[in-house]
PDB file of C-alpha atoms in Angstrom:
ATOM      1  CA  ARG W  77     -64.555-124.249  23.220  1.00 87.00           C
ATOM      2  CA  ARG W  78     -66.965-124.041  20.153  1.00 94.00           C
ATOM      3  CA  ASN W  79     -67.727-120.253  21.038  1.00 95.00           C
ATOM      4  CA  ASP W  80     -63.983-119.916  20.832  1.00 97.00           C
ATOM      5  CA  TYR W  81     -63.159-121.562  17.784  1.00 97.00           C
ATOM      6  CA  ALA W  82     -66.115-119.740  15.812  1.00 98.00           C
ATOM      7  CA  GLU W  83     -64.724-116.126  17.189  1.00 97.00           C
ATOM      8  CA  TYR W  84     -61.266-117.106  15.961  1.00 97.00           C
ATOM      9  CA  LEU W  85     -62.262-118.032  12.517  1.00 97.00           C
ATOM     10  CA  ALA W  86     -64.530-115.073  12.257  1.00 98.00           C
ATOM     11  CA  ARG W  87     -61.763-112.780  13.712  1.00 97.00           C
ATOM     12  CA  TYR W  88     -59.264-114.547  11.129  1.00 97.00           C
ATOM     13  CA  VAL W  89     -61.116-113.228   8.183  1.00 97.00           C
ATOM     14  CA  ARG W  90     -61.852-110.059   9.535  1.00 97.00           C
ATOM     15  CA  GLU W  91     -58.411-108.934  10.414  1.00 96.00           C
ATOM     16  CA  TYR W  92     -56.807-110.104   7.194  1.00 97.00           C
ATOM     17  CA  ARG W  93     -59.510-107.824   5.489  1.00 95.00           C
ATOM     18  CA  GLU W  94     -58.455-104.863   8.020  1.00 96.00           C
ATOM     19  CA  ARG W  95     -54.726-105.282   8.246  1.00 96.00           C
ATOM     20  CA  PHE W  96     -53.930-106.540   4.736  1.00 97.00           C
ATOM     21  CA  ASP W  97     -56.844-105.721   2.563  1.00 96.00           C
ATOM     22  CA  ILE W  98     -57.335-109.231   1.587  1.00 96.00           C
ATOM     23  CA  GLU W  99     -60.861-110.594   1.092  1.00 94.00           C
ATOM     24  CA  PHE W 100     -61.435-114.174   1.585  1.00 96.00           C
ATOM     25  CA  TYR W 101     -63.618-115.971  -0.987  1.00 95.00           C
ATOM     26  CA  ALA W 102     -64.647-118.861   1.404  1.00 97.00           C
ATOM     27  CA  ILE W 103     -63.370-120.598   4.840  1.00 97.00           C
ATOM     28  CA  SER W 104     -63.945-124.016   5.736  1.00 97.00           C
ATOM     29  CA  PRO W 105     -64.462-125.146   9.523  1.00 97.00           C
ATOM     30  CA  ALA W 106     -63.245-128.683   9.440  1.00 96.00           C
ATOM     31  CA  ASN W 107     -60.810-130.796   7.365  1.00 96.00           C
ATOM     32  CA  GLU W 108     -61.524-134.583   6.788  1.00 97.00           C
ATOM     33  CA  PRO W 109     -64.169-134.469  10.007  1.00 97.00           C
ATOM     34  CA  GLU W 110     -64.109-138.250  10.134  1.00 95.00           C
ATOM     35  CA  THR W 111     -60.475-138.780  10.323  1.00 93.00           C
ATOM     36  CA  SER W 112     -58.088-138.739  13.184  1.00 91.00           C
ATOM     37  CA  ALA W 113     -54.441-137.950  12.074  1.00 86.00           C
ATOM     38  CA  ALA W 114     -51.048-137.876  13.442  1.00 86.00           C
ATOM     39  CA  TYR W 115     -50.803-134.372  12.970  1.00 83.00           C
ATOM     40  CA  GLN W 116     -53.106-131.781  14.393  1.00 85.00           C
ATOM     41  CA  SER W 117     -56.472-132.886  13.806  1.00 87.00           C
ATOM     42  CA  CYS W 118     -60.145-132.856  14.952  1.00 91.00           C
ATOM     43  CA  THR W 119     -62.754-135.204  14.564  1.00 95.00           C
ATOM     44  CA  TRP W 120     -66.389-134.181  14.174  1.00 97.00           C
ATOM     45  CA  GLN W 121     -69.777-136.032  14.345  1.00 97.00           C
ATOM     46  CA  ALA W 122     -71.866-135.325  11.457  1.00 97.00           C
ATOM     47  CA  ALA W 123     -74.406-133.544  13.691  1.00 97.00           C
ATOM     48  CA  ASP W 124     -72.041-131.809  15.679  1.00 97.00           C
ATOM     49  CA  LEU W 125     -70.457-129.952  12.611  1.00 98.00           C
ATOM     50  CA  ARG W 126     -73.706-129.215  11.083  1.00 98.00           C
ATOM     51  CA  ASP W 127     -74.858-127.536  14.830  1.00 98.00           C
ATOM     52  CA  PHE W 128     -71.630-125.838  14.948  1.00 98.00           C
ATOM     53  CA  ILE W 129     -71.955-124.085  11.622  1.00 98.00           C
ATOM     54  CA  ARG W 130     -75.723-122.833  12.223  1.00 98.00           C
ATOM     55  CA  LEU W 131     -75.290-122.355  15.977  1.00 98.00           C
ATOM     56  CA  PHE W 132     -71.759-120.791  16.598  1.00 98.00           C
ATOM     57  CA  LEU W 133     -70.033-120.033  13.509  1.00 98.00           C
ATOM     58  CA  GLN W 134     -72.708-118.055  11.418  1.00 98.00           C
ATOM     59  CA  PRO W 135     -73.576-116.082  14.562  1.00 97.00           C
ATOM     60  CA  ALA W 136     -69.700-115.292  15.141  1.00 98.00           C
ATOM     61  CA  LEU W 137     -69.193-114.069  11.577  1.00 97.00           C
ATOM     62  CA  ASP W 138     -72.458-111.880  12.051  1.00 97.00           C
ATOM     63  CA  GLU W 139     -71.449-110.465  15.121  1.00 96.00           C
ATOM     64  CA  GLN W 140     -67.920-109.556  13.866  1.00 94.00           C
ATOM     65  CA  GLN W 141     -69.587-108.237  10.526  1.00 94.00           C
ATOM     66  CA  VAL W 142     -67.646-110.683   8.333  1.00 94.00           C
ATOM     67  CA  ALA W 143     -69.297-111.486   5.080  1.00 94.00           C
ATOM     68  CA  VAL W 144     -67.632-114.746   3.398  1.00 96.00           C
ATOM     69  CA  ARG W 145     -68.741-117.946   1.953  1.00 97.00           C
ATOM     70  CA  LEU W 146     -69.214-121.237   3.930  1.00 98.00           C
ATOM     71  CA  LEU W 147     -67.458-124.428   2.471  1.00 98.00           C
ATOM     72  CA  ALA W 148     -67.930-127.726   4.200  1.00 98.00           C
ATOM     73  CA  PRO W 149     -67.569-130.587   5.195  1.00 98.00           C
ATOM     74  CA  GLU W 150     -64.254-131.607   3.197  1.00 98.00           C
ATOM     75  CA  SER W 151     -64.890-135.240   3.931  1.00 98.00           C
ATOM     76  CA  PHE W 152     -62.128-137.781   2.983  1.00 96.00           C
ATOM     77  CA  ALA W 153     -64.127-139.360   0.222  1.00 97.00           C
ATOM     78  CA  TRP W 154     -66.098-137.931  -2.961  1.00 98.00           C
ATOM     79  CA  SER W 155     -69.591-138.781  -1.344  1.00 97.00           C
ATOM     80  CA  GLU W 156     -72.010-136.819   0.295  1.00 97.00           C
ATOM     81  CA  LEU W 157     -73.226-139.756   2.861  1.00 95.00           C
ATOM     82  CA  GLY W 158     -72.528-138.490   6.657  1.00 94.00           C
ATOM     83  CA  HIS W 159     -71.332-134.972   7.065  1.00 98.00           C
ATOM     84  CA  ALA W 160     -72.276-133.653   3.900  1.00 98.00           C
ATOM     85  CA  SER W 161     -75.755-135.129   3.881  1.00 97.00           C
ATOM     86  CA  ALA W 162     -76.337-133.872   7.743  1.00 98.00           C
ATOM     87  CA  ILE W 163     -75.720-130.153   6.090  1.00 98.00           C
ATOM     88  CA  LEU W 164     -77.702-130.474   3.169  1.00 98.00           C
ATOM     89  CA  SER W 165     -80.838-132.136   4.819  1.00 97.00           C
ATOM     90  CA  ASP W 166     -80.852-129.352   7.554  1.00 97.00           C
ATOM     91  CA  MET W 167     -82.886-126.325   5.834  1.00 96.00           C
ATOM     92  CA  GLU W 168     -81.090-123.759   8.152  1.00 97.00           C
ATOM     93  CA  THR W 169     -77.514-124.756   7.786  1.00 98.00           C
ATOM     94  CA  ASN W 170     -77.975-125.764   4.110  1.00 97.00           C
ATOM     95  CA  ALA W 171     -78.838-122.316   3.291  1.00 97.00           C
ATOM     96  CA  LEU W 172     -75.623-120.864   5.205  1.00 98.00           C
ATOM     97  CA  VAL W 173     -73.009-123.361   3.278  1.00 98.00           C
ATOM     98  CA  GLN W 174     -72.736-122.176  -0.155  1.00 97.00           C
ATOM     99  CA  ILE W 175     -70.061-124.643  -1.397  1.00 97.00           C
ATOM    100  CA  LEU W 176     -70.334-128.279  -0.643  1.00 98.00           C
ATOM    101  CA  GLY W 177     -66.463-129.483  -0.239  1.00 98.00           C
ATOM    102  CA  LEU W 178     -65.343-132.949  -0.304  1.00 98.00           C
ATOM    103  CA  HIS W 179     -62.016-134.566  -1.042  1.00 98.00           C
ATOM    104  CA  ASN W 180     -61.572-137.684  -3.298  1.00 98.00           C
ATOM    105  CA  TYR W 181     -59.483-140.201  -1.564  1.00 96.00           C
ATOM    106  CA  ASN W 182     -61.499-143.129  -2.258  1.00 96.00           C
ATOM    107  CA  ILE W 183     -60.380-145.281  -4.800  1.00 96.00           C
ATOM    108  CA  ASP W 184     -62.847-147.437  -7.505  1.00 95.00           C
ATOM    109  CA  PRO W 185     -61.876-151.013  -6.983  1.00 94.00           C
ATOM    110  CA  ALA W 186     -62.402-151.675 -10.629  1.00 94.00           C
ATOM    111  CA  THR W 187     -60.347-149.280 -12.071  1.00 93.00           C
ATOM    112  CA  LYS W 188     -57.937-148.661  -9.342  1.00 93.00           C
ATOM    113  CA  GLU W 189     -58.452-144.934  -9.547  1.00 96.00           C
ATOM    114  CA  PRO W 190     -60.348-142.279  -7.974  1.00 97.00           C
ATOM    115  CA  ALA W 191     -64.121-143.142  -7.795  1.00 97.00           C
ATOM    116  CA  VAL W 192     -66.005-140.156  -9.070  1.00 97.00           C
ATOM    117  CA  SER W 193     -69.664-140.135  -9.839  1.00 97.00           C
ATOM    118  CA  ALA W 194     -72.780-137.938 -10.158  1.00 97.00           C
ATOM    119  CA  GLU W 195     -74.679-140.373  -7.838  1.00 97.00           C
ATOM    120  CA  ALA W 196     -72.291-139.842  -5.051  1.00 97.00           C
ATOM    121  CA  VAL W 197     -73.494-136.099  -4.953  1.00 97.00           C
ATOM    122  CA  ALA W 198     -76.888-136.759  -6.069  1.00 97.00           C
ATOM    123  CA  GLN W 199     -78.451-134.358  -3.048  1.00 97.00           C
ATOM    124  CA  ALA W 200     -76.205-131.552  -3.523  1.00 97.00           C
ATOM    125  CA  ARG W 201     -76.594-131.759  -7.434  1.00 95.00           C
ATOM    126  CA  GLY W 202     -80.612-131.579  -6.852  1.00 96.00           C
ATOM    127  CA  LEU W 203     -80.050-128.648  -4.463  1.00 95.00           C
ATOM    128  CA  GLY W 204     -77.923-126.923  -6.836  1.00 93.00           C
ATOM    129  CA  LYS W 205     -75.198-126.605  -4.630  1.00 95.00           C
ATOM    130  CA  ARG W 206     -71.685-125.532  -5.615  1.00 95.00           C
ATOM    131  CA  LEU W 207     -69.333-128.727  -5.499  1.00 97.00           C
ATOM    132  CA  TRP W 208     -65.528-128.342  -4.607  1.00 97.00           C
ATOM    133  CA  MET W 209     -62.999-131.253  -5.101  1.00 98.00           C
ATOM    134  CA  THR W 210     -60.884-129.584  -2.458  1.00 97.00           C
ATOM    135  CA  GLU W 211     -58.237-132.044  -2.026  1.00 97.00           C
ATOM    136  CA  ILE W 212     -56.463-135.026  -3.849  1.00 97.00           C
ATOM    137  CA  SER W 213     -53.299-136.644  -4.609  1.00 95.00           C
ATOM    138  CA  SER W 214     -51.540-140.013  -4.592  1.00 92.00           C
ATOM    139  CA  THR W 215     -49.973-141.510  -1.410  1.00 85.00           C
ATOM    140  CA  ASP W 216     -48.617-144.325  -3.091  1.00 89.00           C
ATOM    141  CA  LYS W 217     -44.970-144.590  -4.471  1.00 90.00           C
ATOM    142  CA  ASP W 218     -44.275-141.512  -7.085  1.00 90.00           C
ATOM    143  CA  ASN W 219     -44.880-142.473 -10.381  1.00 93.00           C
ATOM    144  CA  PRO W 220     -43.632-140.289 -13.056  1.00 93.00           C
ATOM    145  CA  SER W 221     -44.998-141.902 -16.240  1.00 96.00           C
ATOM    146  CA  ILE W 222     -47.374-140.510 -18.539  1.00 98.00           C
ATOM    147  CA  GLY W 223     -49.711-143.159 -17.722  1.00 97.00           C
ATOM    148  CA  ASP W 224     -50.094-141.906 -14.012  1.00 97.00           C
ATOM    149  CA  ALA W 225     -50.606-138.438 -15.766  1.00 98.00           C
ATOM    150  CA  LEU W 226     -53.189-139.320 -18.026  1.00 98.00           C
ATOM    151  CA  MET W 227     -55.245-140.881 -14.879  1.00 98.00           C
ATOM    152  CA  TRP W 228     -55.147-137.522 -13.302  1.00 98.00           C
ATOM    153  CA  ALA W 229     -56.365-135.897 -16.283  1.00 98.00           C
ATOM    154  CA  LYS W 230     -59.271-138.403 -16.686  1.00 98.00           C
ATOM    155  CA  THR W 231     -59.988-137.863 -13.077  1.00 98.00           C
ATOM    156  CA  ILE W 232     -60.441-134.005 -13.901  1.00 98.00           C
ATOM    157  CA  HIS W 233     -62.604-134.750 -16.871  1.00 98.00           C
ATOM    158  CA  LYS W 234     -64.873-137.174 -14.796  1.00 98.00           C
ATOM    159  CA  HIS W 235     -65.216-134.499 -12.155  1.00 97.00           C
ATOM    160  CA  MET W 236     -66.156-131.501 -14.661  1.00 96.00           C
ATOM    161  CA  VAL W 237     -68.182-133.636 -17.066  1.00 96.00           C
ATOM    162  CA  ILE W 238     -69.530-136.420 -14.908  1.00 96.00           C
ATOM    163  CA  ALA W 239     -69.903-135.265 -11.481  1.00 97.00           C
ATOM    164  CA  GLY W 240     -70.459-131.492 -12.346  1.00 95.00           C
ATOM    165  CA  THR W 241     -67.594-130.334 -10.065  1.00 96.00           C
ATOM    166  CA  ASN W 242     -66.983-126.717  -9.937  1.00 94.00           C
ATOM    167  CA  ALA W 243     -63.503-126.536  -8.788  1.00 95.00           C
ATOM    168  CA  TRP W 244     -60.598-129.065  -8.660  1.00 96.00           C
ATOM    169  CA  LEU W 245     -57.525-128.596  -6.254  1.00 96.00           C
ATOM    170  CA  TRP W 246     -54.277-130.894  -5.938  1.00 96.00           C
ATOM    171  CA  TRP W 247     -53.146-131.520  -2.460  1.00 93.00           C
ATOM    172  CA  TRP W 248     -49.256-130.892  -2.521  1.00 89.00           C
ATOM    173  CA  GLY W 249     -47.551-128.819  -5.474  1.00 89.00           C
ATOM    174  CA  ALA W 250     -44.221-128.839  -4.484  1.00 90.00           C
ATOM    175  CA  LEU W 251     -42.216-131.049  -2.248  1.00 86.00           C
ATOM    176  CA  ALA W 252     -38.986-130.406  -0.728  1.00 83.00           C
ATOM    177  CA  GLN W 253     -36.300-132.055   0.894  1.00 72.00           C
ATOM    178  CA  ALA W 254     -32.619-131.393   1.824  1.00 55.00           C
ATOM    179  CA  GLY W 255     -30.933-134.122  -0.540  1.00 51.00           C
ATOM    180  CA  GLY W 256     -34.206-135.026  -2.614  1.00 48.00           C
ATOM    181  CA  ASP W 257     -32.950-138.953  -2.201  1.00 52.00           C
ATOM    182  CA  ASN W 258     -36.339-139.919  -0.719  1.00 57.00           C
ATOM    183  CA  PHE W 259     -39.137-138.930  -2.649  1.00 67.00           C
ATOM    184  CA  SER W 260     -41.098-141.892  -2.457  1.00 76.00           C
ATOM    185  CA  THR W 261     -44.639-140.492  -2.381  1.00 86.00           C
ATOM    186  CA  GLY W 262     -46.777-139.487  -5.208  1.00 90.00           C
ATOM    187  CA  GLN W 263     -48.337-136.375  -3.619  1.00 91.00           C
ATOM    188  CA  GLY W 264     -46.016-133.876  -5.402  1.00 92.00           C
ATOM    189  CA  LEU W 265     -46.270-132.385  -8.835  1.00 94.00           C
ATOM    190  CA  ILE W 266     -42.743-130.667  -8.494  1.00 93.00           C
ATOM    191  CA  TYR W 267     -39.842-132.321  -6.277  1.00 90.00           C
ATOM    192  CA  PHE W 268     -37.295-129.840  -5.056  1.00 88.00           C
ATOM    193  CA  ARG W 269     -34.070-130.322  -3.730  1.00 84.00           C
ATOM    194  CA  HIS W 270     -32.897-127.665  -1.034  1.00 81.00           C
ATOM    195  CA  GLN W 271     -29.092-128.754  -1.160  1.00 82.00           C
ATOM    196  CA  ASP W 272     -28.485-127.675  -4.882  1.00 84.00           C
ATOM    197  CA  GLY W 273     -31.704-126.160  -5.567  1.00 86.00           C
ATOM    198  CA  SER W 274     -32.486-128.512  -8.485  1.00 88.00           C
ATOM    199  CA  PHE W 275     -35.895-129.932  -9.130  1.00 91.00           C
ATOM    200  CA  ASP W 276     -37.971-132.166 -11.404  1.00 91.00           C
ATOM    201  CA  ILE W 277     -41.382-131.696 -12.765  1.00 94.00           C
ATOM    202  CA  ARG W 278     -43.870-134.794 -13.058  1.00 95.00           C
ATOM    203  CA  LYS W 279     -45.924-135.537 -16.095  1.00 97.00           C
ATOM    204  CA  ARG W 280     -48.909-135.162 -14.069  1.00 97.00           C
ATOM    205  CA  PHE W 281     -48.102-131.432 -13.388  1.00 97.00           C
ATOM    206  CA  TRP W 282     -48.335-130.725 -16.946  1.00 98.00           C
ATOM    207  CA  CYS W 283     -51.361-132.911 -17.492  1.00 97.00           C
ATOM    208  CA  LEU W 284     -53.219-130.802 -14.687  1.00 97.00           C
ATOM    209  CA  ALA W 285     -51.677-127.646 -16.697  1.00 97.00           C
ATOM    210  CA  GLN W 286     -53.514-128.369 -19.844  1.00 97.00           C
ATOM    211  CA  TYR W 287     -56.611-127.674 -17.892  1.00 97.00           C
ATOM    212  CA  SER W 288     -55.383-124.844 -15.383  1.00 94.00           C
ATOM    213  CA  ARG W 289     -53.496-122.630 -17.595  1.00 94.00           C
ATOM    214  CA  PHE W 290     -56.294-122.177 -19.864  1.00 94.00           C
ATOM    215  CA  ILE W 291     -59.424-122.576 -18.181  1.00 93.00           C
ATOM    216  CA  ARG W 292     -59.510-119.547 -15.774  1.00 87.00           C
ATOM    217  CA  PRO W 293     -62.108-118.838 -12.708  1.00 85.00           C
ATOM    218  CA  GLY W 294     -65.335-117.776 -14.274  1.00 86.00           C
ATOM    219  CA  ALA W 295     -65.139-119.918 -17.110  1.00 91.00           C
ATOM    220  CA  VAL W 296     -68.281-122.244 -17.770  1.00 91.00           C
ATOM    221  CA  ARG W 297     -68.275-125.538 -19.511  1.00 93.00           C
ATOM    222  CA  VAL W 298     -70.375-125.943 -22.630  1.00 90.00           C
ATOM    223  CA  GLY W 299     -71.451-129.403 -24.381  1.00 90.00           C
ATOM    224  CA  ALA W 300     -68.982-131.734 -26.081  1.00 92.00           C
ATOM    225  CA  THR W 301     -69.093-135.276 -26.969  1.00 92.00           C
ATOM    226  CA  ALA W 302     -67.438-136.554 -23.719  1.00 94.00           C
ATOM    227  CA  ASN W 303     -65.993-139.898 -25.174  1.00 94.00           C
ATOM    228  CA  PRO W 304     -66.381-139.891 -28.847  1.00 92.00           C
ATOM    229  CA  VAL W 305     -64.208-142.920 -29.396  1.00 91.00           C
ATOM    230  CA  ASP W 306     -62.701-145.608 -27.153  1.00 95.00           C
ATOM    231  CA  GLY W 307     -59.957-144.127 -24.911  1.00 96.00           C
ATOM    232  CA  VAL W 308     -60.457-140.540 -26.006  1.00 96.00           C
ATOM    233  CA  TYR W 309     -62.176-137.988 -23.429  1.00 97.00           C
ATOM    234  CA  VAL W 310     -63.198-134.501 -24.711  1.00 97.00           C
ATOM    235  CA  SER W 311     -64.462-131.380 -22.756  1.00 97.00           C
ATOM    236  CA  ALA W 312     -64.977-127.706 -23.635  1.00 95.00           C
ATOM    237  CA  PHE W 313     -65.306-124.545 -21.881  1.00 94.00           C
ATOM    238  CA  ARG W 314     -65.473-120.797 -22.736  1.00 90.00           C
ATOM    239  CA  SER W 315     -64.815-117.798 -20.897  1.00 86.00           C
ATOM    240  CA  ARG W 316     -67.576-115.397 -19.764  1.00 72.00           C
ATOM    241  CA  ASN W 317     -68.282-111.422 -19.632  1.00 62.00           C
ATOM    242  CA  GLN W 318     -65.900-110.981 -22.965  1.00 63.00           C
ATOM    243  CA  SER W 319     -67.414-109.477 -26.338  1.00 61.00           C
ATOM    244  CA  THR W 320     -64.776-111.949 -27.778  1.00 67.00           C
ATOM    245  CA  PRO W 321     -64.898-115.026 -25.710  1.00 79.00           C
ATOM    246  CA  THR W 322     -61.896-117.787 -25.371  1.00 89.00           C
ATOM    247  CA  LEU W 323     -62.918-121.336 -26.337  1.00 93.00           C
ATOM    248  CA  VAL W 324     -60.743-124.318 -24.583  1.00 95.00           C
ATOM    249  CA  ILE W 325     -61.293-127.724 -25.855  1.00 96.00           C
ATOM    250  CA  VAL W 326     -59.439-130.577 -23.905  1.00 97.00           C
ATOM    251  CA  ALA W 327     -58.893-134.026 -25.470  1.00 97.00           C
ATOM    252  CA  ILE W 328     -57.170-136.807 -23.700  1.00 98.00           C
ATOM    253  CA  ASN W 329     -56.006-139.963 -25.908  1.00 98.00           C
ATOM    254  CA  THR W 330     -55.183-142.869 -23.564  1.00 98.00           C
ATOM    255  CA  ASN W 331     -54.616-144.993 -26.393  1.00 97.00           C
ATOM    256  CA  ALA W 332     -51.073-146.269 -27.563  1.00 97.00           C
ATOM    257  CA  SER W 333     -51.860-145.191 -31.143  1.00 97.00           C
ATOM    258  CA  PRO W 334     -52.245-141.839 -32.580  1.00 97.00           C
ATOM    259  CA  GLN W 335     -55.858-140.796 -33.308  1.00 95.00           C
ATOM    260  CA  PRO W 336     -57.643-138.752 -35.879  1.00 93.00           C
ATOM    261  CA  PHE W 337     -59.715-136.111 -34.399  1.00 92.00           C
ATOM    262  CA  VAL W 338     -62.357-133.697 -35.792  1.00 92.00           C
ATOM    263  CA  VAL W 339     -63.766-130.919 -33.870  1.00 92.00           C
ATOM    264  CA  GLY W 340     -67.202-129.139 -34.965  1.00 91.00           C
ATOM    265  CA  LEU W 341     -67.933-126.072 -33.559  1.00 89.00           C
ATOM    266  CA  ALA W 342     -71.446-125.162 -32.753  1.00 86.00           C
ATOM    267  CA  HIS W 343     -72.945-121.733 -31.668  1.00 82.00           C
ATOM    268  CA  VAL W 344     -69.662-120.270 -32.261  1.00 83.00           C
ATOM    269  CA  ALA W 345     -67.282-119.379 -35.116  1.00 86.00           C
ATOM    270  CA  ALA W 346     -63.599-119.371 -35.205  1.00 90.00           C
ATOM    271  CA  ASP W 347     -60.548-118.820 -37.575  1.00 91.00           C
ATOM    272  CA  ALA W 348     -58.377-121.079 -35.846  1.00 95.00           C
ATOM    273  CA  LEU W 349     -57.299-122.633 -32.470  1.00 96.00           C
ATOM    274  CA  LEU W 350     -53.852-122.955 -31.266  1.00 96.00           C
ATOM    275  CA  PRO W 351     -52.794-126.775 -29.908  1.00 97.00           C
ATOM    276  CA  TYR W 352     -50.672-127.322 -26.659  1.00 98.00           C
ATOM    277  CA  THR W 353     -49.845-130.950 -25.977  1.00 98.00           C
ATOM    278  CA  THR W 354     -48.621-132.923 -23.475  1.00 98.00           C
ATOM    279  CA  SER W 355     -47.259-136.670 -24.152  1.00 98.00           C
ATOM    280  CA  ALA W 356     -44.209-139.030 -23.015  1.00 97.00           C
ATOM    281  CA  SER W 357     -42.043-136.580 -25.147  1.00 97.00           C
ATOM    282  CA  GLN W 358     -43.971-133.535 -24.817  1.00 97.00           C
ATOM    283  CA  ASP W 359     -44.578-130.884 -21.932  1.00 97.00           C
ATOM    284  CA  MET W 360     -47.394-128.660 -22.886  1.00 97.00           C
ATOM    285  CA  GLN W 361     -45.676-128.125 -26.171  1.00 97.00           C
ATOM    286  CA  GLN W 362     -47.148-125.497 -28.593  1.00 97.00           C
ATOM    287  CA  GLY W 363     -48.171-126.588 -31.870  1.00 96.00           C
ATOM    288  CA  SER W 364     -49.098-124.873 -35.487  1.00 97.00           C
ATOM    289  CA  SER W 365     -52.362-123.086 -35.567  1.00 97.00           C
ATOM    290  CA  ILE W 366     -55.056-125.200 -36.800  1.00 96.00           C
ATOM    291  CA  SER W 367     -57.566-123.746 -39.300  1.00 96.00           C
ATOM    292  CA  VAL W 368     -61.447-124.056 -38.982  1.00 93.00           C
ATOM    293  CA  VAL W 369     -62.894-124.570 -42.252  1.00 92.00           C
ATOM    294  CA  ASN W 370     -66.902-124.888 -42.730  1.00 90.00           C
ATOM    295  CA  GLY W 371     -66.910-124.906 -38.623  1.00 89.00           C
ATOM    296  CA  GLU W 372     -64.724-127.925 -38.401  1.00 90.00           C
ATOM    297  CA  LEU W 373     -61.065-128.400 -37.509  1.00 92.00           C
ATOM    298  CA  ALA W 374     -59.163-131.709 -37.821  1.00 93.00           C
ATOM    299  CA  LEU W 375     -55.907-132.898 -36.200  1.00 95.00           C
ATOM    300  CA  THR W 376     -54.343-136.070 -34.855  1.00 96.00           C
ATOM    301  CA  LEU W 377     -53.955-136.574 -31.192  1.00 97.00           C
ATOM    302  CA  ALA W 378     -50.612-138.091 -30.403  1.00 97.00           C
ATOM    303  CA  PRO W 379     -50.531-141.538 -28.444  1.00 98.00           C
ATOM    304  CA  GLN W 380     -51.101-141.298 -24.639  1.00 98.00           C
ATOM    305  CA  SER W 381     -51.386-137.401 -24.688  1.00 98.00           C
ATOM    306  CA  VAL W 382     -53.634-134.421 -23.644  1.00 98.00           C
ATOM    307  CA  THR W 383     -54.296-131.655 -26.134  1.00 98.00           C
ATOM    308  CA  THR W 384     -55.626-128.422 -25.389  1.00 97.00           C
ATOM    309  CA  LEU W 385     -57.237-126.568 -28.266  1.00 97.00           C
ATOM    310  CA  VAL W 386     -57.336-122.434 -27.383  1.00 96.00           C
ATOM    311  CA  GLY W 387     -58.718-119.566 -29.472  1.00 93.00           C
ATOM    312  CA  ASP W 388     -61.086-116.639 -29.583  1.00 89.00           C
ATOM    313  CA  VAL W 389     -64.323-117.208 -30.994  1.00 88.00           C
ATOM    314  CA  THR W 390     -67.201-115.212 -31.997  1.00 85.00           C
ATOM    315  CA  PRO W 391     -70.870-116.540 -30.497  1.00 76.00           C
ATOM    316  CA  ILE W 392     -73.694-117.189 -32.975  1.00 74.00           C
ATOM    317  CA  ALA W 393     -76.209-118.332 -30.428  1.00 61.00           C
ATOM    318  CA  ASP W 394     -76.543-118.646 -26.786  1.00 57.00           C
ATOM    319  CA  ALA W 395     -75.174-122.381 -25.776  1.00 51.00           C
ATOM    320  CA  PRO W 396     -75.936-124.161 -22.511  1.00 51.00           C
ATOM    321  CA  ARG W 397     -73.549-123.592 -19.754  1.00 48.00           C
ATOM    322  CA  PRO W 398     -73.690-126.464 -17.455  1.00 41.00           C
ATOM    323  CA  HIS W 399     -71.537-124.821 -14.641  1.00 41.00           C
ATOM    324  CA  LYS W 400     -68.804-122.553 -13.567  1.00 44.00           C
ATOM    325  CA  ILE W 401     -65.096-123.818 -13.187  1.00 43.00           C
ATOM    326  CA  TYR W 402     -62.373-122.771 -10.656  1.00 43.00           C
ATOM    327  CA  LEU W 403     -58.998-124.440 -11.145  1.00 44.00           C
ATOM    328  CA  PRO W 404     -55.842-123.259  -9.683  1.00 42.00           C
ATOM    329  CA  HIS W 405     -53.405-121.345 -12.000  1.00 41.00           C
ATOM    330  CA  ILE W 406     -50.505-123.556 -12.653  1.00 39.00           C
TER     331      ILE W 406
END
């Protein structure tokens, strides 16, 4: 059976390439391997998944001449204990798995928010492994508020800045029902009604878009003061392999009052940056261009908002580039 499953995965990738000219970036052999679900699922012991990758999956890929990255183990929680550690601790299997993928359904009891830390993935970070957060959402009752949206923006911030995550993926983009009268779960970004074709977009959609519409695959995170004042969280990114790179700065203001904010640019020069803001009354609304004067630009962050500053810059000197970013295009 393991041979059959390994052959199936290899053939799946190969035939998409041969029939449709589609090259898969990566494949994952398991989803939440510690969880037995009501839908079709499979549980794996940590050693079994490790051995399957090394003894069955990679040989099947080699036999069918399939070159694809391997991602594992996609455990339920943001933690490398158990399945991930078994892979990372085995020299041969670790070399085969290019991306450590984890979900983030574990909640910090102190904050009631998804638990994100660098310590939870210390072994992977020490080995220089790519870290992808491959699934997250809320199974609680739907919360359309800006407060809920800011919590998700902060979660992205913590993944990018604290944990060093390279990719962040939401579980369920659009939920649909015939009448749309029972959208009780917070798993969706968009809620669609088949009956009349109407739909609602949640604030969390726009807060995610404040990152993903501007930070494109291949971008790198650059240095920024992560928490300049209480309740404000900042991260910065720039595109690569361009003669004129694009700089993206994301600032979250969780405070109930406006927050004066000054950005000082280092290693790059720019004439102006363009702001986009999501708040209780705005949905990624474009503002007026803000001039850069003597390497600084000043603005006021709206109460409970996410503001993204975007603009072309001219490199002055090489800046540190901690990690690549992969975000879905919303």
